[in-house]
Every structure is written in structure tokens, then in C-alpha cells.
Amino acid sequence: MPKIPVKVVTWDEVVEWSTRLAEIIKEDKYQPDVIIAIARGGLVPARIVADVLGVTDVLSIKVEHWVETASHTPQAKVKYAYRLDLSGKKTLIVDDITDTGDSVELAKKYVSENFSPAVIKTATMQYIKPVAKVKPDYVASIVEDWTWFMYPWNYWEDEINLVRKLMNEGVKTEELEKKFLESYGVKPPVPLQKILQEMKRRDLLS
């Protein structure tokens, strides 16, 4: 069994889950005036949902929680705070995944206190049932076992962090390919040679 179970998500899956999410919202007859993406993970799903629902007003707020692959800060926080007047507007907050649920709950509280919309509903492509403290109003896919989902917009960041974990455990460069598969259960979507080159560029390798 891998130390950290990882699932490499494809663009096709992102489109499928995001479209399904929008269809579920349609079935509930909820038509938001404004969609608010939780940056960074919710940016792409929010844009697809907006397209399917025909919503042209898409905003974002930056919530920091998972700062490193498969680890997190003790508490989610909003970065770059700002205020808006969305009085009378129906809003939909969109993120990629509900893991602990902290990011979605914080975003909902922040939007309520700083944007003052008439209605706030929440939606994520995925929902990790065993660990999430809360469930969004709309979910496209329920995950029964905790997994780290490596989304296409996160391949480089996640791979760098996962490689660093291995190297911190003493894994040599020539063993990385084998140990990556053993430790995470997947082949790296970006060739590890490119990842190592990028790590050198960022001064993460000597």
C-alpha cells in the first residue's frame, strides 16, 4: 500500500465533474447571479460551472489552507481581503474539493460578512466523506477513502512537494522513479527529470 494514496486527475475528469456539478445545481433550480471561486483550486471548476449555468459574473477569494501537498496549516485563512456589495444577489461558492471543509466554511462566512448577498450556496467537484466536517450544498463526486487528488493545475507543485518528501527520507535521485510509484501508487504525470530541473531553478536542490 502507498504511504500517501495519490490519484492523478485528468482534464477530462475535471470537465466531467464540473459539468455534472452544474447539472446538479440546475436540477435543484438554483440559478446564481454571481459565482465566487475559492482560489486557487476552485478557479477552473468555477469557470466551467459558470459556463454551463450561463453565469457571467465570476469572482474569486484566496483561501489558504493546504500549503503543501498532503499537509495543511492549522487554520484556513483569507488572503487579500476585500469587500463588495452583493445585496440582493444569489451567490454560489465553488471549490475543487471538500477535504476538511474548512476552506468552504471560511469562504461562506467571509462572503456573508463582507459581500452581504441575499443567498449563499456552496459547491465542490468532490467531497471526501470520511474526513469532511461539513458537506457543501452541491457535490458531483463522493470519495469514500481519503486520497490526495493531483489536479492538472497542480501537477508541478504537487510533484515537487512529493519528491521533496522522498528526498528528505534519503531517497537518491536514481531511485526516485521507483520510490515515487511505491510511495504514492502513481506514475508522475510530469517527467521527474523536468521536476528536478525545476527544483534546481527554484533553488530547492543544490
XYZ file of N, CA and C in Angstrom:
618
model
N 0.839 -1.200 0.000
C 0.000 0.000 0.000
C 0.877 1.255 0.000
N 0.504 2.280 -0.788
C 1.303 3.519 -0.792
C 1.211 4.248 0.541
N 2.268 4.986 0.894
C 2.263 5.773 2.129
C 1.202 6.859 2.065
N 1.143 7.523 0.897
C 0.141 8.547 0.652
C -0.573 8.178 -0.642
N -1.848 7.763 -0.570
C -2.557 7.411 -1.803
C -2.827 8.646 -2.650
N -2.339 8.627 -3.881
C -2.478 9.770 -4.780
C -3.266 9.346 -6.010
N -4.156 10.216 -6.452
C -4.899 9.998 -7.703
C -4.563 11.143 -8.652
N -4.020 10.816 -9.822
C -3.717 11.821 -10.832
C -4.992 12.102 -11.626
N -5.489 13.305 -11.518
C -6.734 13.704 -12.172
C -6.428 14.247 -13.570
N -7.231 13.869 -14.544
C -7.054 14.353 -15.912
C -7.964 15.558 -16.166
N -7.662 16.290 -17.227
C -8.523 17.411 -17.621
C -9.922 16.915 -17.970
N -10.018 15.761 -18.596
C -11.332 15.209 -18.940
C -12.171 14.976 -17.689
N -11.537 14.488 -16.634
C -12.264 14.254 -15.384
C -12.724 15.568 -14.760
N -11.864 16.587 -14.829
C -12.236 17.901 -14.298
C -13.472 18.436 -15.017
N -13.471 18.328 -16.339
C -14.616 18.799 -17.128
C -15.866 17.981 -16.789
N -15.698 16.667 -16.671
C -16.830 15.787 -16.363
C -17.430 16.132 -14.998
N -16.594 16.235 -13.966
C -17.095 16.517 -12.616
C -17.709 17.913 -12.520
N -17.063 18.890 -13.152
C -17.567 20.265 -13.086
C -18.895 20.397 -13.812
N -19.004 19.729 -14.959
C -20.257 19.762 -15.716
C -21.368 19.067 -14.945
N -21.037 17.922 -14.346
C -22.025 17.212 -13.531
C -22.479 18.078 -12.362
N -21.536 18.788 -11.765
C -21.861 19.682 -10.653
C -22.874 20.735 -11.094
N -22.636 21.323 -12.253
C -23.555 22.331 -12.771
C -24.935 21.738 -13.065
N -24.963 20.518 -13.577
C -26.244 19.879 -13.877
C -27.041 19.607 -12.592
N -26.331 19.233 -11.525
C -26.988 19.008 -10.226
C -27.597 20.312 -9.712
N -26.876 21.411 -9.898
C -27.377 22.728 -9.480
C -28.611 23.104 -10.303
N -28.577 22.800 -11.603
C -29.742 23.048 -12.461
C -30.963 22.263 -11.973
N -30.733 20.996 -11.626
C -31.830 20.140 -11.172
C -32.480 20.692 -9.903
N -31.674 21.384 -9.094
C -32.198 21.993 -7.868
C -32.871 23.337 -8.148
N -32.826 23.753 -9.411
C -33.436 25.019 -9.854
C -32.824 26.230 -9.141
N -31.536 26.126 -8.855
C -30.828 27.272 -8.269
C -30.013 27.939 -9.365
N -30.282 29.216 -9.587
C -29.561 29.973 -10.610
C -28.846 31.148 -9.938
N -27.550 31.004 -9.670
C -26.818 32.093 -9.011
C -26.622 33.284 -9.941
N -26.582 34.468 -9.350
C -26.240 35.676 -10.099
C -24.728 35.839 -10.200
N -24.041 35.385 -9.149
C -22.589 35.538 -9.060
C -21.978 34.226 -8.585
N -20.908 33.796 -9.234
C -20.151 32.629 -8.771
C -18.833 33.121 -8.189
N -18.508 32.613 -7.008
C -17.282 33.013 -6.312
C -16.374 31.797 -6.205
N -15.260 31.837 -6.914
C -14.297 30.738 -6.888
C -13.377 30.893 -5.682
N -13.096 29.782 -5.026
C -12.074 29.773 -3.979
C -10.743 29.513 -4.676
N -9.895 30.534 -4.708
C -8.584 30.396 -5.342
C -7.619 29.716 -4.367
N -6.813 28.783 -4.898
C -6.593 28.595 -6.310
C -7.397 27.429 -6.903
N -7.682 26.427 -6.084
C -8.254 25.185 -6.592
C -9.606 25.305 -7.267
N -10.394 26.292 -6.860
C -11.742 26.409 -7.400
C -11.855 27.210 -8.674
N -10.745 27.776 -9.152
C -10.811 28.677 -10.306
C -11.316 27.988 -11.576
N -10.743 26.846 -11.915
C -11.145 26.146 -13.141
C -12.552 25.557 -13.007
N -12.865 24.816 -11.932
C -14.238 24.312 -11.788
C -15.285 25.425 -11.810
N -14.992 26.544 -11.160
C -15.951 27.651 -11.122
C -16.225 28.187 -12.518
N -15.181 28.282 -13.333
C -15.352 28.807 -14.691
C -16.188 27.862 -15.539
N -15.981 26.557 -15.370
C -16.768 25.580 -16.136
C -18.222 25.599 -15.675
N -18.430 25.625 -14.369
C -19.794 25.689 -13.828
C -20.498 26.953 -14.332
N -19.786 28.066 -14.327
C -20.358 29.327 -14.805
C -20.765 29.214 -16.266
N -19.950 28.551 -17.065
C -20.238 28.383 -18.487
C -21.512 27.563 -18.685
N -21.604 26.448 -17.951
C -22.765 25.558 -18.093
C -24.041 26.240 -17.606
N -23.932 27.033 -16.544
C -25.113 27.697 -15.977
C -25.431 29.033 -16.656
N -24.504 29.541 -17.454
C -24.735 30.817 -18.102
C -24.557 32.004 -17.176
N -23.622 31.886 -16.236
C -23.337 32.978 -15.295
C -22.103 33.736 -15.788
N -22.234 35.043 -15.947
C -21.106 35.827 -16.480
C -20.285 36.508 -15.394
N -20.832 36.646 -14.195
C -20.095 37.286 -13.101
C -19.391 36.231 -12.262
N -18.084 36.139 -12.419
C -17.272 35.178 -11.672
C -16.198 35.947 -10.911
N -16.203 35.819 -9.600
C -15.237 36.477 -8.721
C -14.400 35.408 -8.036
N -13.402 35.842 -7.278
C -12.633 34.864 -6.503
C -12.135 35.470 -5.199
N -11.930 34.590 -4.236
C -11.245 34.956 -2.993
C -10.161 33.923 -2.763
N -9.059 34.355 -2.195
C -7.910 33.464 -1.972
C -7.966 32.927 -0.557
N -8.190 31.629 -0.438
C -8.193 30.961 0.859
C -6.982 30.051 0.929
N -6.181 30.223 1.958
C -5.001 29.367 2.148
C -5.290 28.338 3.230
N -5.092 27.095 2.867
C -5.283 26.010 3.845
C -4.250 24.926 3.603
N -4.336 24.273 2.436
C -3.340 23.259 2.083
C -2.147 23.972 1.458
N -1.143 24.246 2.262
C 0.011 24.992 1.755
C 1.094 24.077 1.196
N 1.044 22.825 1.525
C 1.994 21.858 0.970
C 1.253 20.564 0.722
N 1.643 19.859 -0.313
C 0.975 18.628 -0.684
C 0.840 17.681 0.498
N -0.401 17.252 0.758
C -0.714 16.285 1.808
C -0.367 16.781 3.210
N -0.308 18.099 3.400
C -0.178 18.672 4.742
C -0.954 19.978 4.735
N -1.244 20.532 5.902
C -2.058 21.745 5.917
C -1.740 22.607 7.129
N -2.105 23.882 7.019
C -1.939 24.800 8.140
C -3.038 24.507 9.151
N -2.836 24.869 10.418
C -3.842 24.565 11.437
C -5.199 25.205 11.162
N -5.221 26.325 10.457
C -6.481 27.025 10.249
C -6.488 27.708 8.888
N -7.598 27.585 8.186
C -7.730 28.265 6.896
C -7.833 29.767 7.121
N -7.358 30.540 6.159
C -7.425 31.994 6.281
C -7.626 32.618 4.907
N -8.268 33.779 4.889
C -8.464 34.520 3.649
C -7.297 35.471 3.468
N -6.684 35.405 2.295
C -5.583 36.299 1.962
C -6.115 37.365 1.005
N -5.598 38.576 1.089
C -6.035 39.683 0.237
C -7.526 39.976 0.425
N -7.873 40.329 1.634
C -9.274 40.608 1.966
C -9.781 41.844 1.232
N -11.041 41.789 0.825
C -11.686 42.954 0.217
C -13.197 42.852 0.465
N -13.898 43.952 0.223
C -15.338 43.999 0.452
C -16.068 44.320 -0.853
N -17.287 43.766 -0.985
C -18.145 44.027 -2.134
C -19.587 44.164 -1.658
N -20.388 44.834 -2.446
C -21.814 44.908 -2.160
C -22.560 44.014 -3.149
N -22.950 42.843 -2.679
C -23.729 41.917 -3.497
C -25.154 41.809 -2.973
N -25.645 42.880 -2.387
C -27.007 42.894 -1.840
C -28.019 42.463 -2.899
N -28.903 41.550 -2.512
C -29.934 41.080 -3.421
C -29.478 40.005 -4.386
N -28.201 39.662 -4.378
C -27.659 38.674 -5.315
C -27.660 37.264 -4.721
N -27.928 36.287 -5.579
C -27.762 34.882 -5.203
C -26.348 34.459 -5.595
N -25.620 33.882 -4.658
C -24.227 33.530 -4.925
C -23.992 32.031 -4.809
N -22.946 31.582 -5.485
C -22.507 30.191 -5.404
C -21.007 30.187 -5.211
N -20.539 29.602 -4.111
C -19.116 29.475 -3.834
C -18.649 28.116 -4.355
N -17.596 28.112 -5.173
C -17.135 26.870 -5.804
C -15.672 26.597 -5.455
N -15.397 25.343 -5.071
C -14.023 24.892 -4.849
C -13.850 23.544 -5.531
N -12.596 23.072 -5.587
C -12.361 21.786 -6.238
C -12.816 20.616 -5.369
N -12.468 20.660 -4.064
C -12.735 19.503 -3.210
C -13.030 19.936 -1.778
N -13.919 19.199 -1.134
C -14.137 19.368 0.303
C -13.358 18.274 0.997
N -12.263 18.647 1.627
C -11.456 17.699 2.382
C -11.861 17.833 3.855
N -11.272 18.767 4.564
C -11.750 19.021 5.923
C -13.050 19.820 5.902
N -13.215 20.653 4.877
C -14.376 21.535 4.816
C -14.086 22.927 5.349
N -12.888 23.127 5.896
C -12.542 24.421 6.499
C -12.556 25.558 5.472
N -12.019 25.302 4.283
C -11.935 26.356 3.271
C -13.320 26.818 2.836
N -14.212 25.872 2.602
C -15.573 26.211 2.166
C -16.313 26.972 3.261
N -16.192 26.501 4.505
C -16.879 27.173 5.609
C -16.339 28.581 5.838
N -15.021 28.725 5.756
C -14.430 30.057 5.929
C -14.881 30.988 4.810
N -14.874 30.484 3.572
C -15.302 31.301 2.435
C -16.756 31.739 2.596
N -17.604 30.824 3.033
C -19.018 31.144 3.230
C -19.192 32.238 4.283
N -18.464 32.120 5.383
C -18.533 33.115 6.454
C -18.018 34.467 5.963
N -16.920 34.429 5.221
C -16.314 35.662 4.721
C -17.241 36.376 3.738
N -17.825 35.619 2.818
C -18.742 36.195 1.834
C -19.960 36.789 2.526
N -20.483 36.085 3.509
C -21.642 36.585 4.251
C -21.342 37.907 4.944
N -20.173 37.998 5.573
C -19.837 39.176 6.364
C -19.338 40.351 5.527
N -18.749 40.065 4.368
C -18.099 41.133 3.591
C -18.764 41.463 2.257
N -19.604 40.540 1.752
C -20.259 40.775 0.465
C -21.767 40.971 0.621
N -22.335 40.469 1.716
C -23.759 40.628 2.052
C -24.725 40.213 0.948
N -24.564 39.009 0.359
C -25.506 38.573 -0.676
C -26.832 38.122 -0.058
N -27.843 37.979 -0.900
C -29.148 37.514 -0.422
C -29.108 36.027 -0.079
N -28.397 35.248 -0.904
C -28.313 33.795 -0.710
C -26.879 33.350 -0.962
N -26.404 32.400 -0.160
C -25.092 31.782 -0.381
C -25.269 30.271 -0.425
N -24.820 29.653 -1.498
C -24.773 28.194 -1.556
C -23.358 27.783 -1.948
N -22.991 26.558 -1.589
C -21.623 26.095 -1.809
C -21.610 24.839 -2.684
N -20.525 24.664 -3.432
C -20.418 23.516 -4.335
C -18.965 23.131 -4.522
N -18.694 21.833 -4.544
C -17.355 21.345 -4.876
C -17.471 20.136 -5.802
N -16.467 19.961 -6.643
C -16.458 18.795 -7.537
C -16.491 17.513 -6.721
N -15.665 17.485 -5.649
C -15.519 16.261 -4.869
C -15.708 16.533 -3.379
N -16.050 15.474 -2.671
C -16.322 15.559 -1.237
C -15.774 14.292 -0.592
N -14.798 14.448 0.301
C -14.200 13.276 0.958
C -14.995 12.972 2.227
N -15.871 12.024 2.110
C -16.873 11.722 3.146
C -16.293 11.398 4.525
N -15.221 10.575 4.640
C -14.766 10.181 5.975
C -14.167 11.316 6.815
N -13.629 12.363 6.174
C -12.895 13.381 6.947
C -13.530 14.765 6.927
N -14.461 15.004 6.020
C -15.053 16.339 5.908
C -15.966 16.630 7.103
N -15.809 17.822 7.660
C -16.646 18.236 8.794
C -18.013 18.714 8.327
N -18.066 19.233 7.107
C -19.318 19.739 6.555
C -19.453 19.259 5.111
N -20.695 19.245 4.621
C -20.933 18.871 3.225
C -21.495 20.084 2.498
N -20.917 20.441 1.343
C -21.454 21.556 0.572
C -22.889 21.287 0.120
N -23.561 22.327 -0.329
C -24.919 22.161 -0.838
C -24.943 21.279 -2.076
N -23.888 21.364 -2.880
C -23.830 20.590 -4.117
C -22.477 19.898 -4.245
N -22.517 18.612 -4.602
C -21.302 17.809 -4.765
C -21.476 16.924 -5.994
N -20.443 16.822 -6.817
C -20.522 15.981 -8.015
C -20.061 14.555 -7.757
N -19.055 14.396 -6.887
C -18.465 13.069 -6.663
C -18.137 12.886 -5.184
N -18.619 11.789 -4.597
C -18.333 11.475 -3.196
C -17.176 10.486 -3.138
N -16.153 10.834 -2.367
C -14.962 9.989 -2.205
C -15.072 9.256 -0.869
N -15.007 7.941 -0.911
C -15.211 7.142 0.304
C -13.926 6.947 1.114
N -12.763 6.996 0.461
C -11.487 6.795 1.155
C -10.573 7.984 0.881
N -9.918 8.493 1.932
C -9.067 9.672 1.779
C -7.997 9.424 0.722
N -7.885 10.367 -0.169
C -6.900 10.317 -1.258
C -6.419 11.734 -1.517
N -5.151 11.875 -1.926
C -4.672 13.180 -2.364
C -4.891 13.265 -3.868
N -5.755 14.190 -4.287
C -6.063 14.353 -5.708
C -5.104 15.359 -6.317
N -4.369 14.895 -7.316
C -3.407 15.749 -8.009
C -4.077 16.283 -9.276
N -4.563 17.519 -9.198
C -5.278 18.123 -10.315
C -4.303 18.641 -11.371
N -4.739 18.780 -12.620
C -3.833 19.214 -13.694
C -3.172 20.554 -13.434
N -3.870 21.453 -12.724
C -3.285 22.768 -12.433
C -2.296 22.717 -11.281
N -2.094 21.527 -10.749
C -1.245 21.367 -9.570
C -0.146 20.333 -9.764
N 0.004 19.812 -10.982
C 0.970 18.732 -11.206
C 2.370 19.111 -10.719
N 2.844 20.258 -11.150
C 4.221 20.647 -10.824
C 4.394 20.857 -9.326
N 3.501 21.612 -8.732
C 3.609 21.889 -7.291
C 3.550 20.609 -6.475
N 2.580 19.755 -6.799
C 2.434 18.510 -6.039
C 3.637 17.591 -6.230
N 4.085 17.451 -7.466
C 5.227 16.559 -7.702
C 6.483 17.056 -6.988
N 6.714 18.345 -7.037
C 7.879 18.892 -6.331
C 7.800 18.576 -4.847
N 6.638 18.790 -4.253
C 6.487 18.524 -2.823
C 6.610 17.039 -2.495
N 6.055 16.199 -3.363
C 6.147 14.758 -3.127
C 7.572 14.246 -3.305
N 8.284 14.796 -4.280
C 9.695 14.430 -4.474
C 10.526 14.905 -3.280
N 10.251 16.086 -2.793
C 10.986 16.593 -1.623
C 10.782 15.698 -0.404
N 9.565 15.199 -0.240
C 9.304 14.274 0.867
C 10.201 13.048 0.759
N 10.299 12.497 -0.461
C 11.136 11.309 -0.669
C 12.607 11.621 -0.423
N 13.068 12.758 -0.931
C 14.483 13.107 -0.778
C 14.830 13.403 0.678
N 13.874 13.954 1.403
C 14.089 14.189 2.840
C 14.186 12.881 3.621
N 13.616 11.815 3.043
C 13.717 10.488 3.657
C 14.984 9.751 3.219
N 15.787 10.422 2.388
C 17.055 9.831 1.979
C 17.039 9.110 0.650
N 15.949 9.231 -0.093
C 15.868 8.573 -1.406
C 16.806 9.283 -2.383
N 17.617 8.502 -3.092
C 18.573 9.041 -4.055
C 17.870 9.341 -5.382
N 18.478 10.228 -6.164
C 17.894 10.655 -7.430
C 17.591 9.474 -8.345
N 18.524 8.526 -8.410
C 18.348 7.393 -9.324
C 17.227 6.438 -8.872
N 16.793 6.578 -7.613
C 15.723 5.715 -7.083
C 14.354 6.381 -7.116
N 14.308 7.643 -7.518
C 13.076 8.421 -7.397
C 11.889 7.815 -8.143
N 12.123 7.398 -9.384
C 11.025 6.865 -10.199
C 10.363 5.688 -9.496
N 11.192 4.761 -9.025
C 10.686 3.547 -8.362
C 10.008 3.888 -7.039
N 10.653 4.736 -6.241
C 10.118 5.073 -4.922
C 8.855 5.928 -5.017
N 8.766 6.755 -6.062
C 7.567 7.571 -6.253
C 6.356 6.658 -6.448
N 6.508 5.658 -7.310
C 5.416 4.714 -7.560
C 5.082 3.917 -6.307
N 6.098 3.463 -5.591
C 5.874 2.682 -4.365
C 5.191 3.513 -3.283
N 5.615 4.764 -3.130
C 5.137 5.604 -2.027
C 3.765 6.222 -2.284
N 3.463 6.508 -3.572
C 2.236 7.232 -3.883
C 1.263 6.463 -4.765
N 1.710 5.339 -5.314
C 0.799 4.487 -6.080
C 0.491 4.970 -7.483
N 1.239 5.976 -7.962
C 1.007 6.501 -9.311
C 2.339 6.814 -9.979
N 2.296 6.875 -11.313
C 3.444 7.380 -12.057
C 3.326 8.896 -12.145
N 4.414 9.620 -12.026
C 4.343 11.086 -12.081
C 3.890 11.575 -13.449
N 2.881 12.463 -13.501
C 2.394 12.958 -14.792
C 3.402 13.842 -15.517
N 4.252 14.542 -14.768
C 5.343 15.324 -15.357
C 6.625 14.520 -15.167
N 7.414 14.297 -16.222
C 8.645 13.525 -16.058
C 9.508 14.056 -14.916
N 10.031 13.139 -14.099
C 10.781 13.562 -12.915
C 12.038 14.343 -13.270
N 12.599 14.097 -14.441
C 13.767 14.867 -14.852
C 13.431 16.350 -14.959
N 12.244 16.651 -15.485
C 11.792 18.045 -15.582
C 11.541 18.629 -14.196
N 10.987 17.800 -13.310
C 10.726 18.256 -11.940
C 12.035 18.606 -11.239
N 13.044 17.765 -11.398
C 14.345 18.017 -10.767
C 14.991 19.283 -11.335
N 14.847 19.483 -12.637
C 15.377 20.708 -13.247
C 14.687 21.942 -12.682
N 13.376 21.838 -12.510
C 12.632 22.969 -11.963
C 12.988 23.216 -10.500
N 13.209 22.149 -9.762
C 13.624 22.291 -8.365
C 14.969 23.013 -8.258
N 15.862 22.713 -9.201
C 17.149 23.418 -9.230
C 16.945 24.888 -9.557
N 16.058 25.166 -10.512
C 15.784 26.556 -10.884
C 15.245 27.361 -9.708
N 14.441 26.680 -8.857
C 13.845 27.348 -7.699
C 14.756 27.295 -6.464
N 15.977 26.807 -6.664
C 16.945 26.677 -5.555
C 16.456 25.734 -4.471
N 15.718 24.691 -4.873
C 15.254 23.672 -3.940
C 16.191 22.474 -3.932
N 17.144 22.483 -4.867
C 18.176 21.443 -4.932
C 19.512 22.120 -5.039
N 20.523 21.509 -4.452
C 21.883 22.068 -4.569
C 22.522 21.624 -5.872
